[in-house]
PDB file of C-alpha atoms in Angstrom:
ATOM      1  CA  MET A  23      -0.034   0.023  -0.033  1.00 56.00           C
ATOM      2  CA  ASP A  24       1.046   3.515  -0.689  1.00 63.00           C
ATOM      3  CA  ASN A  25       1.943   5.702   2.287  1.00 70.00           C
ATOM      4  CA  ALA A  26       1.320   8.979   0.476  1.00 69.00           C
ATOM      5  CA  THR A  27      -0.913  11.567   1.985  1.00 72.00           C
ATOM      6  CA  TYR A  28      -3.834  12.858   0.080  1.00 65.00           C
ATOM      7  CA  THR A  29      -5.292  16.293   0.593  1.00 68.00           C
ATOM      8  CA  CYS A  30      -8.644  17.698  -0.420  1.00 60.00           C
ATOM      9  CA  PRO A  31      -8.765  20.975  -2.361  1.00 62.00           C
ATOM     10  CA  THR A  32      -9.973  23.918  -0.283  1.00 66.00           C
ATOM     11  CA  ASN A  33     -12.790  24.898  -2.532  1.00 68.00           C
ATOM     12  CA  SER A  34     -14.461  21.467  -2.517  1.00 62.00           C
ATOM     13  CA  ILE A  35     -17.505  20.410  -0.446  1.00 62.00           C
ATOM     14  CA  PRO A  36     -16.973  17.370   1.844  1.00 58.00           C
ATOM     15  CA  LEU A  37     -19.320  14.412   1.212  1.00 62.00           C
ATOM     16  CA  ASN A  38     -20.175  13.911   4.865  1.00 60.00           C
ATOM     17  CA  PRO A  39     -20.726  17.202   6.533  1.00 59.00           C
ATOM     18  CA  PRO A  40     -20.011  17.222  10.291  1.00 61.00           C
ATOM     19  CA  SER A  41     -23.482  18.597  11.257  1.00 68.00           C
ATOM     20  CA  SER A  42     -26.911  17.147  10.489  1.00 68.00           C
ATOM     21  CA  THR A  43     -29.573  18.956   8.514  1.00 72.00           C
ATOM     22  CA  VAL A  44     -33.042  19.392  10.074  1.00 72.00           C
ATOM     23  CA  ILE A  45     -35.966  19.922   7.722  1.00 77.00           C
ATOM     24  CA  ASN A  46     -39.156  21.308   9.294  1.00 77.00           C
ATOM     25  CA  VAL A  47     -42.213  20.103   7.326  1.00 81.00           C
ATOM     26  CA  ARG A  48     -45.484  21.863   8.096  1.00 81.00           C
ATOM     27  CA  SER A  49     -48.580  19.882   7.140  1.00 81.00           C
ATOM     28  CA  THR A  50     -51.170  22.271   5.860  1.00 80.00           C
ATOM     29  CA  PRO A  51     -54.739  21.138   5.716  1.00 82.00           C
ATOM     30  CA  PRO A  52     -56.125  20.442   2.222  1.00 87.00           C
ATOM     31  CA  PRO A  53     -58.045  23.302   0.707  1.00 89.00           C
ATOM     32  CA  PRO A  54     -61.843  23.080   1.097  1.00 92.00           C
ATOM     33  CA  LYS A  55     -63.855  21.437  -1.668  1.00 93.00           C
ATOM     34  CA  ASP A  56     -65.553  23.738  -4.099  1.00 92.00           C
ATOM     35  CA  HIS A  57     -68.365  21.387  -5.084  1.00 94.00           C
ATOM     36  CA  LEU A  58     -68.275  22.869  -8.612  1.00 95.00           C
ATOM     37  CA  LEU A  59     -69.427  19.784 -10.546  1.00 95.00           C
ATOM     38  CA  TRP A  60     -72.317  19.210  -8.194  1.00 95.00           C
ATOM     39  CA  SER A  61     -73.312  22.867  -8.513  1.00 95.00           C
ATOM     40  CA  ILE A  62     -73.239  22.650 -12.319  1.00 95.00           C
ATOM     41  CA  CYS A  63     -75.474  19.586 -12.320  1.00 94.00           C
ATOM     42  CA  ASN A  64     -77.960  21.249  -9.951  1.00 93.00           C
ATOM     43  CA  THR A  65     -77.929  24.416 -12.012  1.00 93.00           C
ATOM     44  CA  LEU A  66     -78.726  22.569 -15.259  1.00 92.00           C
ATOM     45  CA  TYR A  67     -81.379  20.185 -13.774  1.00 85.00           C
ATOM     46  CA  MET A  68     -84.631  21.836 -12.781  1.00 77.00           C
ATOM     47  CA  ASN A  69     -82.903  24.593 -10.665  1.00 82.00           C
ATOM     48  CA  PHE A  70     -85.828  25.188  -8.312  1.00 77.00           C
ATOM     49  CA  CYS A  71     -85.775  28.738  -6.833  1.00 85.00           C
ATOM     50  CA  CYS A  72     -82.286  29.229  -8.395  1.00 90.00           C
ATOM     51  CA  LEU A  73     -80.711  27.148  -5.586  1.00 92.00           C
ATOM     52  CA  GLY A  74     -78.417  25.458  -8.035  1.00 93.00           C
ATOM     53  CA  PHE A  75     -77.303  28.791  -9.438  1.00 95.00           C
ATOM     54  CA  LEU A  76     -76.633  30.109  -5.908  1.00 95.00           C
ATOM     55  CA  ALA A  77     -74.567  27.004  -5.236  1.00 95.00           C
ATOM     56  CA  LEU A  78     -72.635  27.583  -8.468  1.00 96.00           C
ATOM     57  CA  ILE A  79     -71.844  31.159  -7.427  1.00 96.00           C
ATOM     58  CA  TYR A  80     -70.514  30.061  -4.053  1.00 97.00           C
ATOM     59  CA  SER A  81     -68.565  27.260  -5.682  1.00 97.00           C
ATOM     60  CA  VAL A  82     -66.784  29.715  -7.937  1.00 97.00           C
ATOM     61  CA  LYS A  83     -66.163  32.006  -4.993  1.00 97.00           C
ATOM     62  CA  THR A  84     -64.630  29.085  -3.079  1.00 96.00           C
ATOM     63  CA  ARG A  85     -62.309  28.314  -6.025  1.00 96.00           C
ATOM     64  CA  ASP A  86     -61.305  32.023  -6.167  1.00 96.00           C
ATOM     65  CA  GLN A  87     -60.512  32.216  -2.515  1.00 95.00           C
ATOM     66  CA  ASN A  88     -58.436  28.982  -2.732  1.00 94.00           C
ATOM     67  CA  VAL A  89     -56.355  30.492  -5.498  1.00 94.00           C
ATOM     68  CA  LEU A  90     -55.863  33.674  -3.453  1.00 94.00           C
ATOM     69  CA  GLY A  91     -54.898  31.630  -0.357  1.00 91.00           C
ATOM     70  CA  ASN A  92     -57.741  32.939   1.855  1.00 93.00           C
ATOM     71  CA  VAL A  93     -58.570  29.549   3.496  1.00 93.00           C
ATOM     72  CA  LYS A  94     -61.017  31.010   6.023  1.00 94.00           C
ATOM     73  CA  ALA A  95     -63.242  32.632   3.402  1.00 95.00           C
ATOM     74  CA  ALA A  96     -62.849  29.559   1.148  1.00 96.00           C
ATOM     75  CA  HIS A  97     -64.234  27.360   4.017  1.00 96.00           C
ATOM     76  CA  LEU A  98     -67.181  29.746   4.450  1.00 97.00           C
ATOM     77  CA  TYR A  99     -68.098  29.749   0.794  1.00 97.00           C
ATOM     78  CA  SER A 100     -67.530  25.970   0.545  1.00 97.00           C
ATOM     79  CA  HIS A 101     -70.010  25.444   3.443  1.00 97.00           C
ATOM     80  CA  LYS A 102     -72.606  27.663   1.747  1.00 97.00           C
ATOM     81  CA  ALA A 103     -72.142  25.927  -1.617  1.00 97.00           C
ATOM     82  CA  LYS A 104     -72.498  22.523  -0.004  1.00 97.00           C
ATOM     83  CA  TRP A 105     -75.838  23.426   1.719  1.00 97.00           C
ATOM     84  CA  TYR A 106     -77.288  25.067  -1.353  1.00 96.00           C
ATOM     85  CA  ASN A 107     -76.385  21.929  -3.302  1.00 96.00           C
ATOM     86  CA  ILE A 108     -78.063  19.757  -0.628  1.00 95.00           C
ATOM     87  CA  LEU A 109     -81.253  21.864  -0.793  1.00 94.00           C
ATOM     88  CA  ALA A 110     -81.215  21.922  -4.620  1.00 94.00           C
ATOM     89  CA  SER A 111     -80.708  18.165  -4.826  1.00 93.00           C
ATOM     90  CA  GLY A 112     -83.432  17.604  -2.316  1.00 92.00           C
ATOM     91  CA  TRP A 113     -85.856  19.626  -4.356  1.00 91.00           C
ATOM     92  CA  ASN A 114     -84.667  17.988  -7.560  1.00 89.00           C
ATOM     93  CA  VAL A 115     -85.645  14.616  -6.089  1.00 90.00           C
ATOM     94  CA  ILE A 116     -88.762  15.545  -4.092  1.00 91.00           C
ATOM     95  CA  ILE A 117     -90.659  17.522  -6.790  1.00 88.00           C
ATOM     96  CA  PRO A 118     -90.601  14.837  -9.503  1.00 88.00           C
ATOM     97  CA  LEU A 119     -91.499  12.175  -6.893  1.00 92.00           C
ATOM     98  CA  LEU A 120     -94.409  14.380  -5.655  1.00 93.00           C
ATOM     99  CA  ILE A 121     -95.672  14.843  -9.239  1.00 93.00           C
ATOM    100  CA  ILE A 122     -95.502  11.081  -9.878  1.00 93.00           C
ATOM    101  CA  VAL A 123     -97.355  10.316  -6.631  1.00 93.00           C
ATOM    102  CA  LEU A 124    -100.076  12.848  -7.402  1.00 92.00           C
ATOM    103  CA  ILE A 125    -100.566  11.425 -10.896  1.00 91.00           C
ATOM    104  CA  VAL A 126    -100.748   7.856  -9.626  1.00 88.00           C
ATOM    105  CA  THR A 127    -103.162   8.699  -6.832  1.00 89.00           C
ATOM    106  CA  GLY A 128    -105.318  10.690  -9.336  1.00 86.00           C
ATOM    107  CA  ILE A 129    -105.433   7.748 -11.657  1.00 82.00           C
ATOM    108  CA  VAL A 130    -106.302   5.331  -8.786  1.00 80.00           C
ATOM    109  CA  HIS A 131    -108.997   7.702  -7.574  1.00 80.00           C
ATOM    110  CA  LEU A 132    -110.558   8.078 -11.010  1.00 76.00           C
ATOM    111  CA  SER A 133    -110.562   4.312 -11.571  1.00 73.00           C
ATOM    112  CA  ASN A 134    -112.493   3.768  -8.338  1.00 71.00           C
ATOM    113  CA  VAL A 135    -115.212   6.345  -9.113  1.00 66.00           C
ATOM    114  CA  GLU A 136    -118.475   4.870 -10.398  1.00 64.00           C
ATOM    115  CA  GLY A 137    -118.940   5.479 -14.090  1.00 56.00           C
ATOM    116  CA  SER A 138    -115.258   6.024 -14.779  1.00 51.00           C
ATOM    117  CA  TYR A 139    -115.122   3.350 -17.470  1.00 52.00           C
ATOM    118  CA  ASP A 140    -116.809   5.651 -19.939  1.00 48.00           C
ATOM    119  CA  PHE A 141    -114.981   8.744 -18.630  1.00 51.00           C
ATOM    120  CA  PHE A 142    -112.555   8.665 -21.549  1.00 56.00           C
ATOM    121  CA  GLY A 143    -114.975   7.170 -23.989  1.00 59.00           C
ATOM    122  CA  GLU A 144    -117.716   8.633 -26.179  1.00 58.00           C
ATOM    123  CA  GLU A 145    -119.781   9.767 -23.206  1.00 64.00           C
ATOM    124  CA  GLY A 146    -116.715  11.227 -21.406  1.00 63.00           C
ATOM    125  CA  TYR A 147    -117.953  14.813 -21.287  1.00 63.00           C
ATOM    126  CA  ASP A 148    -121.330  13.814 -19.823  1.00 68.00           C
ATOM    127  CA  ASN A 149    -119.707  11.591 -17.253  1.00 67.00           C
ATOM    128  CA  PHE A 150    -117.331  14.407 -16.364  1.00 67.00           C
ATOM    129  CA  GLY A 151    -120.362  16.657 -15.734  1.00 69.00           C
ATOM    130  CA  LYS A 152    -121.981  14.019 -13.522  1.00 73.00           C
ATOM    131  CA  LEU A 153    -118.881  13.459 -11.547  1.00 73.00           C
ATOM    132  CA  PHE A 154    -118.098  17.122 -10.816  1.00 73.00           C
ATOM    133  CA  GLY A 155    -121.648  18.523 -10.681  1.00 69.00           C
ATOM    134  CA  LYS A 156    -121.954  20.297 -14.009  1.00 55.00           C
TER     135      LYS A 156
END
């Protein structure tokens, strides 16, 4: 083996530094959801009392506040968008079901009334007058 001494140039960086490196990692909470797709669906489908449109407005505001970094306002707008979407979805389900129930109960009621077999036939107008007092 060679007994020569080797020296490191003064401008080089050592491979193993004598001190350790500490990296502080902060975990930031994820940004609030903007519910944009849900709002668009509620806006396009029935949109009772403009609830879907209001949800769409608050969804866009949530997205804007997320981009600006204002997490507190984004949470507020996200909460409002979520509840307007819940109300709009509820109305979008309840109103068609209510209409279907009313049509079915009306058909069942008309089929149980005496003389309803000719109601839609040739003597329909006369039977309509007898049923409703005309």
